[in-house]
């Protein structure tokens, strides 16, 4: 019996941003008439709710800063959760997990006989070649781009150039292609450029009818370079469930709803060991960066494979166990997340089915429906509010071209306003809670998120504020369709203010500097 998914979720009492633990339903891995995956209990798929609960507890106790997780077995979602203010309907920046989607586009183009992996890279860019083509450059194949074995000693620096392909081809190729592994995001860009050369479409547009539409992936966007070519190696944004569907497609050898979207042979080639990879600080048997590399996919321990992106964006496929795990995060320890996946999620597999355990299922549901990132909440008020409320501070000359700032406080929130040479920008914040709005500051002084997504002028944010003492107000701004956040600290002293910005990367890693100046201002009379 098929049920309307929204009604079913409502009947079971699940919130929109939490886990769905649905009783087992018959049918395929998708709901009839819907692109959504079916939900079921862990035990119905032979997994332990207690072990999945242990995963959530472990990543929180280790402060790994997950934003979302989704676990599938036999094509059914057995656990899913979002740490508020992140939510199911929000996209998330994938960083290098984008590479696996670019590889998929190449696989589809190969299936359409537009190219082969043995084709030479120079073939596609006759007008961009250097005056002298070295033997190693001449030998470089599409396969070498796919396997990060272009022969470069270091990644070509092209991002400040107008023509990235020309700059890539101008770089020395020190090693014989196919023999030397170097993680190289610009190699993936070259794959994107090749697909666009052959099809007349960006990778995003090319994948839409071939991958995104069949899987029900809506609203995906992808950064472009100055020439309008998708960056390939990074910059794709999709939802957590979209990542899970992508992994499920690979687990099903390219078949979706009975249709072969991607050849099984391509998937076999893309996910097998092609070249010895490098990375991580542990010895090989403990290191998921030393298990080998395929066509823009990493091999893993436990005979698994994954696409992954910086700061912990994961699409993990375990073929033997018929499991897919999708994770988004901002972590400084990507290996620790994988360690917990192997220990608790892989470790939760106990057989084909398990007896229902209402108590453990309820505990898991309770945990994952209440997931939330911590909110700094020291004090909701200060005796100096009357002195500064809604009063502008004139800012001294600065490299950010900020002219003035002000704070306006309401009953349970505030507004931070900043005036610069581009106009006025506002951030609404809650006290002890998140307030979701949009801002254009990503393209201006905060400079946190890329601005090369066509047509995008504003970024979704969730913000909260607190007084850490009578003179210091701290605003936390989460860019909820990226991995990152900012803090803005306003320190008041009589009629002056100092405003300091700090990006999350600098908070996660003190060695990372935030080079923006501290703004100094004086209360206008």
PDB file of C-alpha atoms in Angstrom, residues 71-359:
ATOM      1  CA  UNK A  71      21.832   6.712   5.486  1.00  0.00           C
ATOM      2  CA  UNK A  72      20.319   4.360   2.891  1.00  0.00           C
ATOM      3  CA  UNK A  73      20.227   0.587   2.868  1.00  0.00           C
ATOM      4  CA  UNK A  74      18.677  -1.461   0.071  1.00  0.00           C
ATOM      5  CA  UNK A  75      17.617   1.873  -1.413  1.00  0.00           C
ATOM      6  CA  UNK A  76      15.559   2.926   1.614  1.00  0.00           C
ATOM      7  CA  UNK A  77      16.368   5.858   3.887  1.00  0.00           C
ATOM      8  CA  UNK A  78      16.850   4.407   7.361  1.00  0.00           C
ATOM      9  CA  UNK A  79      18.068   7.578   9.076  1.00  0.00           C
ATOM     10  CA  UNK A  80      18.330  11.238   8.167  1.00  0.00           C
ATOM     11  CA  UNK A  81      18.942  14.397  10.103  1.00  0.00           C
ATOM     12  CA  UNK A  82      19.912  18.053   9.753  1.00  0.00           C
ATOM     13  CA  UNK A  83      21.619  20.112  12.407  1.00  0.00           C
ATOM     14  CA  UNK A  84      19.554  23.311  12.575  1.00  0.00           C
ATOM     15  CA  UNK A  85      19.717  25.827  11.002  1.00  0.00           C
ATOM     16  CA  UNK A  86      20.552  23.464   8.119  1.00  0.00           C
ATOM     17  CA  UNK A  87      17.444  21.800   6.690  1.00  0.00           C
ATOM     18  CA  UNK A  88      16.330  19.263   4.044  1.00  0.00           C
ATOM     19  CA  UNK A  89      15.170  21.851   1.516  1.00  0.00           C
ATOM     20  CA  UNK A  90      18.484  23.720   1.502  1.00  0.00           C
ATOM     21  CA  UNK A  91      21.249  23.110  -0.994  1.00  0.00           C
ATOM     22  CA  UNK A  92      24.819  22.763   0.247  1.00  0.00           C
ATOM     23  CA  UNK A  93      28.136  23.601  -1.392  1.00  0.00           C
ATOM     24  CA  UNK A  94      29.815  20.306  -2.354  1.00  0.00           C
ATOM     25  CA  UNK A  95      33.382  21.466  -2.940  1.00  0.00           C
ATOM     26  CA  UNK A  96      35.279  18.571  -4.551  1.00  0.00           C
ATOM     27  CA  UNK A  97      32.334  16.187  -4.345  1.00  0.00           C
ATOM     28  CA  UNK A  98      31.421  18.138  -7.486  1.00  0.00           C
ATOM     29  CA  UNK A  99      34.216  16.223  -9.234  1.00  0.00           C
ATOM     30  CA  UNK A 100      32.241  12.978  -9.150  1.00  0.00           C
ATOM     31  CA  UNK A 101      29.361  14.683 -10.985  1.00  0.00           C
ATOM     32  CA  UNK A 102      31.779  16.009 -13.616  1.00  0.00           C
ATOM     33  CA  UNK A 103      33.143  12.498 -14.058  1.00  0.00           C
ATOM     34  CA  UNK A 104      29.577  11.290 -14.543  1.00  0.00           C
ATOM     35  CA  UNK A 105      29.074  13.845 -17.318  1.00  0.00           C
ATOM     36  CA  UNK A 106      32.205  12.549 -19.028  1.00  0.00           C
ATOM     37  CA  UNK A 107      30.887   8.992 -18.694  1.00  0.00           C
ATOM     38  CA  UNK A 108      27.629   9.964 -20.343  1.00  0.00           C
ATOM     39  CA  UNK A 109      29.488  11.739 -23.146  1.00  0.00           C
ATOM     40  CA  UNK A 110      31.617   8.622 -23.651  1.00  0.00           C
ATOM     41  CA  UNK A 111      28.440   6.529 -23.822  1.00  0.00           C
ATOM     42  CA  UNK A 112      27.154   8.904 -26.505  1.00  0.00           C
ATOM     43  CA  UNK A 113      30.425   8.319 -28.410  1.00  0.00           C
ATOM     44  CA  UNK A 114      31.413  11.975 -28.233  1.00  0.00           C
ATOM     45  CA  UNK A 115      34.881  11.033 -26.927  1.00  0.00           C
ATOM     46  CA  UNK A 116      36.920   8.230 -25.361  1.00  0.00           C
ATOM     47  CA  UNK A 117      39.102   8.251 -22.275  1.00  0.00           C
ATOM     48  CA  UNK A 118      42.100   7.562 -24.524  1.00  0.00           C
ATOM     49  CA  UNK A 119      41.627  10.798 -26.465  1.00  0.00           C
ATOM     50  CA  UNK A 120      44.483  13.247 -26.113  1.00  0.00           C
ATOM     51  CA  UNK A 121      43.685  16.441 -24.221  1.00  0.00           C
ATOM     52  CA  UNK A 122      45.397  18.636 -26.826  1.00  0.00           C
ATOM     53  CA  UNK A 123      42.878  17.422 -29.404  1.00  0.00           C
ATOM     54  CA  UNK A 124      40.122  19.502 -27.818  1.00  0.00           C
ATOM     55  CA  UNK A 125      42.007  22.803 -27.549  1.00  0.00           C
ATOM     56  CA  UNK A 126      43.877  23.405 -30.811  1.00  0.00           C
ATOM     57  CA  UNK A 127      43.662  27.195 -30.456  1.00  0.00           C
ATOM     58  CA  UNK A 128      44.960  27.228 -26.877  1.00  0.00           C
ATOM     59  CA  UNK A 129      48.140  25.190 -27.244  1.00  0.00           C
ATOM     60  CA  UNK A 130      51.568  26.637 -26.388  1.00  0.00           C
ATOM     61  CA  UNK A 131      54.026  27.332 -29.199  1.00  0.00           C
ATOM     62  CA  UNK A 132      55.929  24.187 -28.251  1.00  0.00           C
ATOM     63  CA  UNK A 133      53.949  21.127 -27.140  1.00  0.00           C
ATOM     64  CA  UNK A 134      56.117  18.901 -24.968  1.00  0.00           C
ATOM     65  CA  UNK A 135      56.053  15.128 -25.320  1.00  0.00           C
ATOM     66  CA  UNK A 136      54.351  14.784 -21.934  1.00  0.00           C
ATOM     67  CA  UNK A 137      51.662  17.323 -22.778  1.00  0.00           C
ATOM     68  CA  UNK A 138      51.087  15.612 -26.120  1.00  0.00           C
ATOM     69  CA  UNK A 139      50.687  12.269 -24.314  1.00  0.00           C
ATOM     70  CA  UNK A 140      48.135  13.521 -21.749  1.00  0.00           C
ATOM     71  CA  UNK A 141      44.798  11.709 -22.118  1.00  0.00           C
ATOM     72  CA  UNK A 142      41.276  12.339 -20.843  1.00  0.00           C
ATOM     73  CA  UNK A 143      41.896   9.357 -18.586  1.00  0.00           C
ATOM     74  CA  UNK A 144      44.844  11.164 -17.010  1.00  0.00           C
ATOM     75  CA  UNK A 145      42.566  14.109 -16.184  1.00  0.00           C
ATOM     76  CA  UNK A 146      40.064  11.698 -14.642  1.00  0.00           C
ATOM     77  CA  UNK A 147      42.640   9.914 -12.499  1.00  0.00           C
ATOM     78  CA  UNK A 148      44.537  13.016 -11.320  1.00  0.00           C
ATOM     79  CA  UNK A 149      47.656  11.807 -13.106  1.00  0.00           C
ATOM     80  CA  UNK A 150      48.223  14.628 -15.597  1.00  0.00           C
ATOM     81  CA  UNK A 151      51.954  14.638 -14.874  1.00  0.00           C
ATOM     82  CA  UNK A 152      52.067  18.045 -13.218  1.00  0.00           C
ATOM     83  CA  UNK A 153      54.341  18.519 -10.218  1.00  0.00           C
ATOM     84  CA  UNK A 154      51.921  21.087  -8.786  1.00  0.00           C
ATOM     85  CA  UNK A 155      48.394  22.169  -9.628  1.00  0.00           C
ATOM     86  CA  UNK A 156      48.412  24.742 -12.432  1.00  0.00           C
ATOM     87  CA  UNK A 157      47.621  28.238 -11.166  1.00  0.00           C
ATOM     88  CA  UNK A 158      44.968  29.447 -13.605  1.00  0.00           C
ATOM     89  CA  UNK A 159      42.187  31.070 -11.587  1.00  0.00           C
ATOM     90  CA  UNK A 160      43.391  34.629 -12.159  1.00  0.00           C
ATOM     91  CA  UNK A 161      43.599  34.060 -15.930  1.00  0.00           C
ATOM     92  CA  UNK A 162      40.906  34.828 -18.480  1.00  0.00           C
ATOM     93  CA  UNK A 163      41.398  31.557 -20.369  1.00  0.00           C
ATOM     94  CA  UNK A 164      41.873  28.710 -17.885  1.00  0.00           C
ATOM     95  CA  UNK A 165      42.400  25.999 -20.495  1.00  0.00           C
ATOM     96  CA  UNK A 166      45.159  27.970 -22.226  1.00  0.00           C
ATOM     97  CA  UNK A 167      46.854  28.611 -18.875  1.00  0.00           C
ATOM     98  CA  UNK A 168      46.591  24.913 -17.975  1.00  0.00           C
ATOM     99  CA  UNK A 169      48.156  23.803 -21.251  1.00  0.00           C
ATOM    100  CA  UNK A 170      50.990  26.306 -20.843  1.00  0.00           C
ATOM    101  CA  UNK A 171      52.179  24.724 -17.587  1.00  0.00           C
ATOM    102  CA  UNK A 172      55.198  22.387 -17.581  1.00  0.00           C
ATOM    103  CA  UNK A 173      54.270  18.685 -17.423  1.00  0.00           C
ATOM    104  CA  UNK A 174      57.160  17.256 -15.435  1.00  0.00           C
ATOM    105  CA  UNK A 175      56.100  13.588 -15.296  1.00  0.00           C
ATOM    106  CA  UNK A 176      54.827  11.090 -17.809  1.00  0.00           C
ATOM    107  CA  UNK A 177      51.025  11.312 -17.670  1.00  0.00           C
ATOM    108  CA  UNK A 178      49.371   8.329 -16.018  1.00  0.00           C
ATOM    109  CA  UNK A 179      52.294   7.654 -13.668  1.00  0.00           C
ATOM    110  CA  UNK A 180      52.225  10.415 -11.033  1.00  0.00           C
ATOM    111  CA  UNK A 181      49.230  11.213  -8.796  1.00  0.00           C
ATOM    112  CA  UNK A 182      48.598  14.866  -7.931  1.00  0.00           C
ATOM    113  CA  UNK A 183      45.219  15.997  -6.664  1.00  0.00           C
ATOM    114  CA  UNK A 184      44.395  18.635  -9.231  1.00  0.00           C
ATOM    115  CA  UNK A 185      41.079  20.488  -9.334  1.00  0.00           C
ATOM    116  CA  UNK A 186      42.031  22.237 -12.565  1.00  0.00           C
ATOM    117  CA  UNK A 187      42.287  18.830 -14.248  1.00  0.00           C
ATOM    118  CA  UNK A 188      38.597  18.416 -13.427  1.00  0.00           C
ATOM    119  CA  UNK A 189      37.905  21.871 -14.815  1.00  0.00           C
ATOM    120  CA  UNK A 190      39.470  20.679 -18.069  1.00  0.00           C
ATOM    121  CA  UNK A 191      36.997  17.789 -18.145  1.00  0.00           C
ATOM    122  CA  UNK A 192      34.167  20.295 -17.741  1.00  0.00           C
ATOM    123  CA  UNK A 193      35.616  22.407 -20.557  1.00  0.00           C
ATOM    124  CA  UNK A 194      35.867  19.336 -22.810  1.00  0.00           C
ATOM    125  CA  UNK A 195      32.222  18.414 -22.199  1.00  0.00           C
ATOM    126  CA  UNK A 196      31.193  21.961 -23.042  1.00  0.00           C
ATOM    127  CA  UNK A 197      33.357  21.960 -26.187  1.00  0.00           C
ATOM    128  CA  UNK A 198      31.706  18.747 -27.377  1.00  0.00           C
ATOM    129  CA  UNK A 199      28.102  19.459 -26.426  1.00  0.00           C
ATOM    130  CA  UNK A 200      27.797  23.236 -26.544  1.00  0.00           C
ATOM    131  CA  UNK A 201      26.370  23.055 -23.027  1.00  0.00           C
ATOM    132  CA  UNK A 202      27.754  23.545 -19.562  1.00  0.00           C
ATOM    133  CA  UNK A 203      28.135  20.382 -17.525  1.00  0.00           C
ATOM    134  CA  UNK A 204      25.163  21.538 -15.440  1.00  0.00           C
ATOM    135  CA  UNK A 205      22.931  21.929 -18.496  1.00  0.00           C
ATOM    136  CA  UNK A 206      24.209  18.687 -20.016  1.00  0.00           C
ATOM    137  CA  UNK A 207      23.460  16.731 -16.848  1.00  0.00           C
ATOM    138  CA  UNK A 208      20.000  18.175 -16.307  1.00  0.00           C
ATOM    139  CA  UNK A 209      18.010  15.900 -18.679  1.00  0.00           C
ATOM    140  CA  UNK A 210      20.436  12.973 -18.318  1.00  0.00           C
ATOM    141  CA  UNK A 211      20.958  12.856 -14.547  1.00  0.00           C
ATOM    142  CA  UNK A 212      19.242  15.565 -12.514  1.00  0.00           C
ATOM    143  CA  UNK A 213      15.750  15.309 -14.005  1.00  0.00           C
ATOM    144  CA  UNK A 214      15.543  11.484 -13.854  1.00  0.00           C
ATOM    145  CA  UNK A 215      16.709  11.524 -10.217  1.00  0.00           C
ATOM    146  CA  UNK A 216      14.356  14.360  -9.289  1.00  0.00           C
ATOM    147  CA  UNK A 217      17.218  16.731  -8.450  1.00  0.00           C
ATOM    148  CA  UNK A 218      15.812  20.252  -8.670  1.00  0.00           C
ATOM    149  CA  UNK A 219      17.414  23.660  -8.292  1.00  0.00           C
ATOM    150  CA  UNK A 220      21.048  22.574  -8.654  1.00  0.00           C
ATOM    151  CA  UNK A 221      23.491  25.341  -9.443  1.00  0.00           C
ATOM    152  CA  UNK A 222      27.178  25.391 -10.288  1.00  0.00           C
ATOM    153  CA  UNK A 223      29.809  28.100 -10.305  1.00  0.00           C
ATOM    154  CA  UNK A 224      31.275  29.205 -13.619  1.00  0.00           C
ATOM    155  CA  UNK A 225      34.618  30.712 -14.537  1.00  0.00           C
ATOM    156  CA  UNK A 226      35.014  33.991 -16.463  1.00  0.00           C
ATOM    157  CA  UNK A 227      34.379  32.160 -19.743  1.00  0.00           C
ATOM    158  CA  UNK A 228      31.059  30.755 -18.519  1.00  0.00           C
ATOM    159  CA  UNK A 229      32.333  27.198 -18.062  1.00  0.00           C
ATOM    160  CA  UNK A 230      31.325  25.273 -14.937  1.00  0.00           C
ATOM    161  CA  UNK A 231      34.318  25.015 -12.635  1.00  0.00           C
ATOM    162  CA  UNK A 232      33.988  21.213 -12.621  1.00  0.00           C
ATOM    163  CA  UNK A 233      36.236  20.466  -9.678  1.00  0.00           C
ATOM    164  CA  UNK A 234      34.131  22.432  -7.209  1.00  0.00           C
ATOM    165  CA  UNK A 235      31.139  24.773  -7.014  1.00  0.00           C
ATOM    166  CA  UNK A 236      28.103  22.479  -7.383  1.00  0.00           C
ATOM    167  CA  UNK A 237      25.255  22.890  -4.871  1.00  0.00           C
ATOM    168  CA  UNK A 238      22.529  20.275  -4.344  1.00  0.00           C
ATOM    169  CA  UNK A 239      20.516  18.984  -1.388  1.00  0.00           C
ATOM    170  CA  UNK A 240      21.540  16.158   0.929  1.00  0.00           C
ATOM    171  CA  UNK A 241      18.938  13.813  -0.530  1.00  0.00           C
ATOM    172  CA  UNK A 242      20.303  14.589  -3.993  1.00  0.00           C
ATOM    173  CA  UNK A 243      23.731  13.392  -2.860  1.00  0.00           C
ATOM    174  CA  UNK A 244      22.128  10.211  -1.552  1.00  0.00           C
ATOM    175  CA  UNK A 245      20.285   9.613  -4.840  1.00  0.00           C
ATOM    176  CA  UNK A 246      23.525  10.087  -6.749  1.00  0.00           C
ATOM    177  CA  UNK A 247      25.219   7.452  -4.592  1.00  0.00           C
ATOM    178  CA  UNK A 248      22.236   5.123  -4.987  1.00  0.00           C
ATOM    179  CA  UNK A 249      22.462   5.448  -8.768  1.00  0.00           C
ATOM    180  CA  UNK A 250      26.086   4.324  -8.596  1.00  0.00           C
ATOM    181  CA  UNK A 251      25.204   1.505  -6.220  1.00  0.00           C
ATOM    182  CA  UNK A 252      22.553   0.359  -8.726  1.00  0.00           C
ATOM    183  CA  UNK A 253      25.156   0.331 -11.509  1.00  0.00           C
ATOM    184  CA  UNK A 254      23.603   3.280 -13.301  1.00  0.00           C
ATOM    185  CA  UNK A 255      20.000   2.047 -13.348  1.00  0.00           C
ATOM    186  CA  UNK A 256      17.194   4.324 -12.127  1.00  0.00           C
ATOM    187  CA  UNK A 257      13.506   3.416 -12.393  1.00  0.00           C
ATOM    188  CA  UNK A 258      14.406   0.683 -14.830  1.00  0.00           C
ATOM    189  CA  UNK A 259      16.388   2.971 -17.134  1.00  0.00           C
ATOM    190  CA  UNK A 260      20.157   2.757 -17.657  1.00  0.00           C
ATOM    191  CA  UNK A 261      21.272   6.350 -17.162  1.00  0.00           C
ATOM    192  CA  UNK A 262      24.989   5.573 -17.007  1.00  0.00           C
ATOM    193  CA  UNK A 263      26.723   2.436 -18.303  1.00  0.00           C
ATOM    194  CA  UNK A 264      27.579  -0.121 -15.626  1.00  0.00           C
ATOM    195  CA  UNK A 265      31.036  -0.479 -17.151  1.00  0.00           C
ATOM    196  CA  UNK A 266      31.687   3.211 -16.655  1.00  0.00           C
ATOM    197  CA  UNK A 267      30.730   2.925 -12.998  1.00  0.00           C
ATOM    198  CA  UNK A 268      33.014  -0.079 -12.598  1.00  0.00           C
ATOM    199  CA  UNK A 269      35.894   1.812 -14.200  1.00  0.00           C
ATOM    200  CA  UNK A 270      35.208   5.060 -12.331  1.00  0.00           C
ATOM    201  CA  UNK A 271      35.117   3.468  -8.883  1.00  0.00           C
ATOM    202  CA  UNK A 272      37.929   0.928  -9.117  1.00  0.00           C
ATOM    203  CA  UNK A 273      41.593   1.434  -8.208  1.00  0.00           C
ATOM    204  CA  UNK A 274      43.329   3.231 -11.074  1.00  0.00           C
ATOM    205  CA  UNK A 275      46.317   4.857  -9.379  1.00  0.00           C
ATOM    206  CA  UNK A 276      47.871   5.035  -5.919  1.00  0.00           C
ATOM    207  CA  UNK A 277      46.591   8.128  -4.174  1.00  0.00           C
ATOM    208  CA  UNK A 278      48.287  10.391  -1.655  1.00  0.00           C
ATOM    209  CA  UNK A 279      47.037  12.212   1.424  1.00  0.00           C
ATOM    210  CA  UNK A 280      46.373  11.987   5.128  1.00  0.00           C
ATOM    211  CA  UNK A 281      48.847  11.534   7.924  1.00  0.00           C
ATOM    212  CA  UNK A 282      48.117   7.958   8.995  1.00  0.00           C
ATOM    213  CA  UNK A 283      49.549   4.684   7.777  1.00  0.00           C
ATOM    214  CA  UNK A 284      47.763   3.044   4.859  1.00  0.00           C
ATOM    215  CA  UNK A 285      45.601   0.575   6.781  1.00  0.00           C
ATOM    216  CA  UNK A 286      44.096   3.456   8.798  1.00  0.00           C
ATOM    217  CA  UNK A 287      43.965   6.061   6.031  1.00  0.00           C
ATOM    218  CA  UNK A 288      41.101   6.477   3.577  1.00  0.00           C
ATOM    219  CA  UNK A 289      43.228   8.755   1.379  1.00  0.00           C
ATOM    220  CA  UNK A 290      45.718   5.974   0.608  1.00  0.00           C
ATOM    221  CA  UNK A 291      43.315   3.385  -0.793  1.00  0.00           C
ATOM    222  CA  UNK A 292      43.636   4.494  -4.405  1.00  0.00           C
ATOM    223  CA  UNK A 293      41.826   6.757  -6.850  1.00  0.00           C
ATOM    224  CA  UNK A 294      39.557   6.118  -9.833  1.00  0.00           C
ATOM    225  CA  UNK A 295      37.755   8.514 -12.156  1.00  0.00           C
ATOM    226  CA  UNK A 296      37.176  11.348  -9.664  1.00  0.00           C
ATOM    227  CA  UNK A 297      36.216   8.863  -6.948  1.00  0.00           C
ATOM    228  CA  UNK A 298      38.320   7.785  -3.979  1.00  0.00           C
ATOM    229  CA  UNK A 299      38.668   4.173  -2.957  1.00  0.00           C
ATOM    230  CA  UNK A 300      38.005   3.537   0.758  1.00  0.00           C
ATOM    231  CA  UNK A 301      38.728   0.933   3.328  1.00  0.00           C
ATOM    232  CA  UNK A 302      36.137  -1.865   3.622  1.00  0.00           C
ATOM    233  CA  UNK A 303      35.982  -2.125  -0.184  1.00  0.00           C
ATOM    234  CA  UNK A 304      33.888   1.038  -0.348  1.00  0.00           C
ATOM    235  CA  UNK A 305      34.326   4.126  -2.504  1.00  0.00           C
ATOM    236  CA  UNK A 306      33.363   7.770  -2.186  1.00  0.00           C
ATOM    237  CA  UNK A 307      33.141  11.180  -3.717  1.00  0.00           C
ATOM    238  CA  UNK A 308      34.211  13.798  -1.202  1.00  0.00           C
ATOM    239  CA  UNK A 309      34.709  17.507  -0.820  1.00  0.00           C
ATOM    240  CA  UNK A 310      36.631  19.840   1.453  1.00  0.00           C
ATOM    241  CA  UNK A 311      35.440  20.244   5.033  1.00  0.00           C
ATOM    242  CA  UNK A 312      33.513  16.970   4.956  1.00  0.00           C
ATOM    243  CA  UNK A 313      31.066  16.679   2.051  1.00  0.00           C
ATOM    244  CA  UNK A 314      30.583  12.953   1.423  1.00  0.00           C
ATOM    245  CA  UNK A 315      28.851  10.497  -0.866  1.00  0.00           C
ATOM    246  CA  UNK A 316      29.963   7.087   0.436  1.00  0.00           C
ATOM    247  CA  UNK A 317      28.973   3.834  -1.289  1.00  0.00           C
ATOM    248  CA  UNK A 318      29.421   0.403   0.322  1.00  0.00           C
ATOM    249  CA  UNK A 319      28.499  -2.106  -2.416  1.00  0.00           C
ATOM    250  CA  UNK A 320      28.885  -5.273  -0.324  1.00  0.00           C
ATOM    251  CA  UNK A 321      26.537  -3.978   2.357  1.00  0.00           C
ATOM    252  CA  UNK A 322      24.193  -2.154  -0.097  1.00  0.00           C
ATOM    253  CA  UNK A 323      24.616   1.118   1.826  1.00  0.00           C
ATOM    254  CA  UNK A 324      24.870   4.765   0.775  1.00  0.00           C
ATOM    255  CA  UNK A 325      25.789   7.551   3.198  1.00  0.00           C
ATOM    256  CA  UNK A 326      25.440  11.261   2.401  1.00  0.00           C
ATOM    257  CA  UNK A 327      27.022  13.806   4.747  1.00  0.00           C
ATOM    258  CA  UNK A 328      27.569  17.558   4.679  1.00  0.00           C
ATOM    259  CA  UNK A 329      29.675  19.380   7.254  1.00  0.00           C
ATOM    260  CA  UNK A 330      32.375  21.869   8.062  1.00  0.00           C
ATOM    261  CA  UNK A 331      35.049  19.874   9.808  1.00  0.00           C
ATOM    262  CA  UNK A 332      38.783  20.118  10.276  1.00  0.00           C
ATOM    263  CA  UNK A 333      39.068  16.313  10.563  1.00  0.00           C
ATOM    264  CA  UNK A 334      37.571  14.551   7.559  1.00  0.00           C
ATOM    265  CA  UNK A 335      39.177  11.222   8.480  1.00  0.00           C
ATOM    266  CA  UNK A 336      37.396  11.262  11.843  1.00  0.00           C
ATOM    267  CA  UNK A 337      34.023  11.402  10.107  1.00  0.00           C
ATOM    268  CA  UNK A 338      34.945   8.365   8.012  1.00  0.00           C
ATOM    269  CA  UNK A 339      36.204   6.533  11.091  1.00  0.00           C
ATOM    270  CA  UNK A 340      32.797   7.038  12.684  1.00  0.00           C
ATOM    271  CA  UNK A 341      31.024   5.904   9.517  1.00  0.00           C
ATOM    272  CA  UNK A 342      32.942   2.628   9.563  1.00  0.00           C
ATOM    273  CA  UNK A 343      32.571   2.091  13.300  1.00  0.00           C
ATOM    274  CA  UNK A 344      28.930   2.999  13.755  1.00  0.00           C
ATOM    275  CA  UNK A 345      27.110   2.999  10.402  1.00  0.00           C
ATOM    276  CA  UNK A 346      28.896   0.065   8.813  1.00  0.00           C
ATOM    277  CA  UNK A 347      28.957  -1.479  12.288  1.00  0.00           C
ATOM    278  CA  UNK A 348      25.182  -1.160  12.542  1.00  0.00           C
ATOM    279  CA  UNK A 349      24.654  -3.874   9.917  1.00  0.00           C
ATOM    280  CA  UNK A 350      23.500  -7.005  11.707  1.00  0.00           C
ATOM    281  CA  UNK A 351      21.779  -8.976   8.953  1.00  0.00           C
ATOM    282  CA  UNK A 352      18.982  -8.748   6.375  1.00  0.00           C
ATOM    283  CA  UNK A 353      16.357  -7.736   8.931  1.00  0.00           C
ATOM    284  CA  UNK A 354      16.224  -7.301  12.678  1.00  0.00           C
ATOM    285  CA  UNK A 355      13.358  -7.491  15.153  1.00  0.00           C
ATOM    286  CA  UNK A 356      11.713  -4.119  15.656  1.00  0.00           C
ATOM    287  CA  UNK A 357      13.035  -2.304  18.717  1.00  0.00           C
ATOM    288  CA  UNK A 358      10.551   0.432  19.579  1.00  0.00           C
ATOM    289  CA  UNK A 359      12.649   1.818  22.413  1.00  0.00           C
TER     290      UNK A 359
END
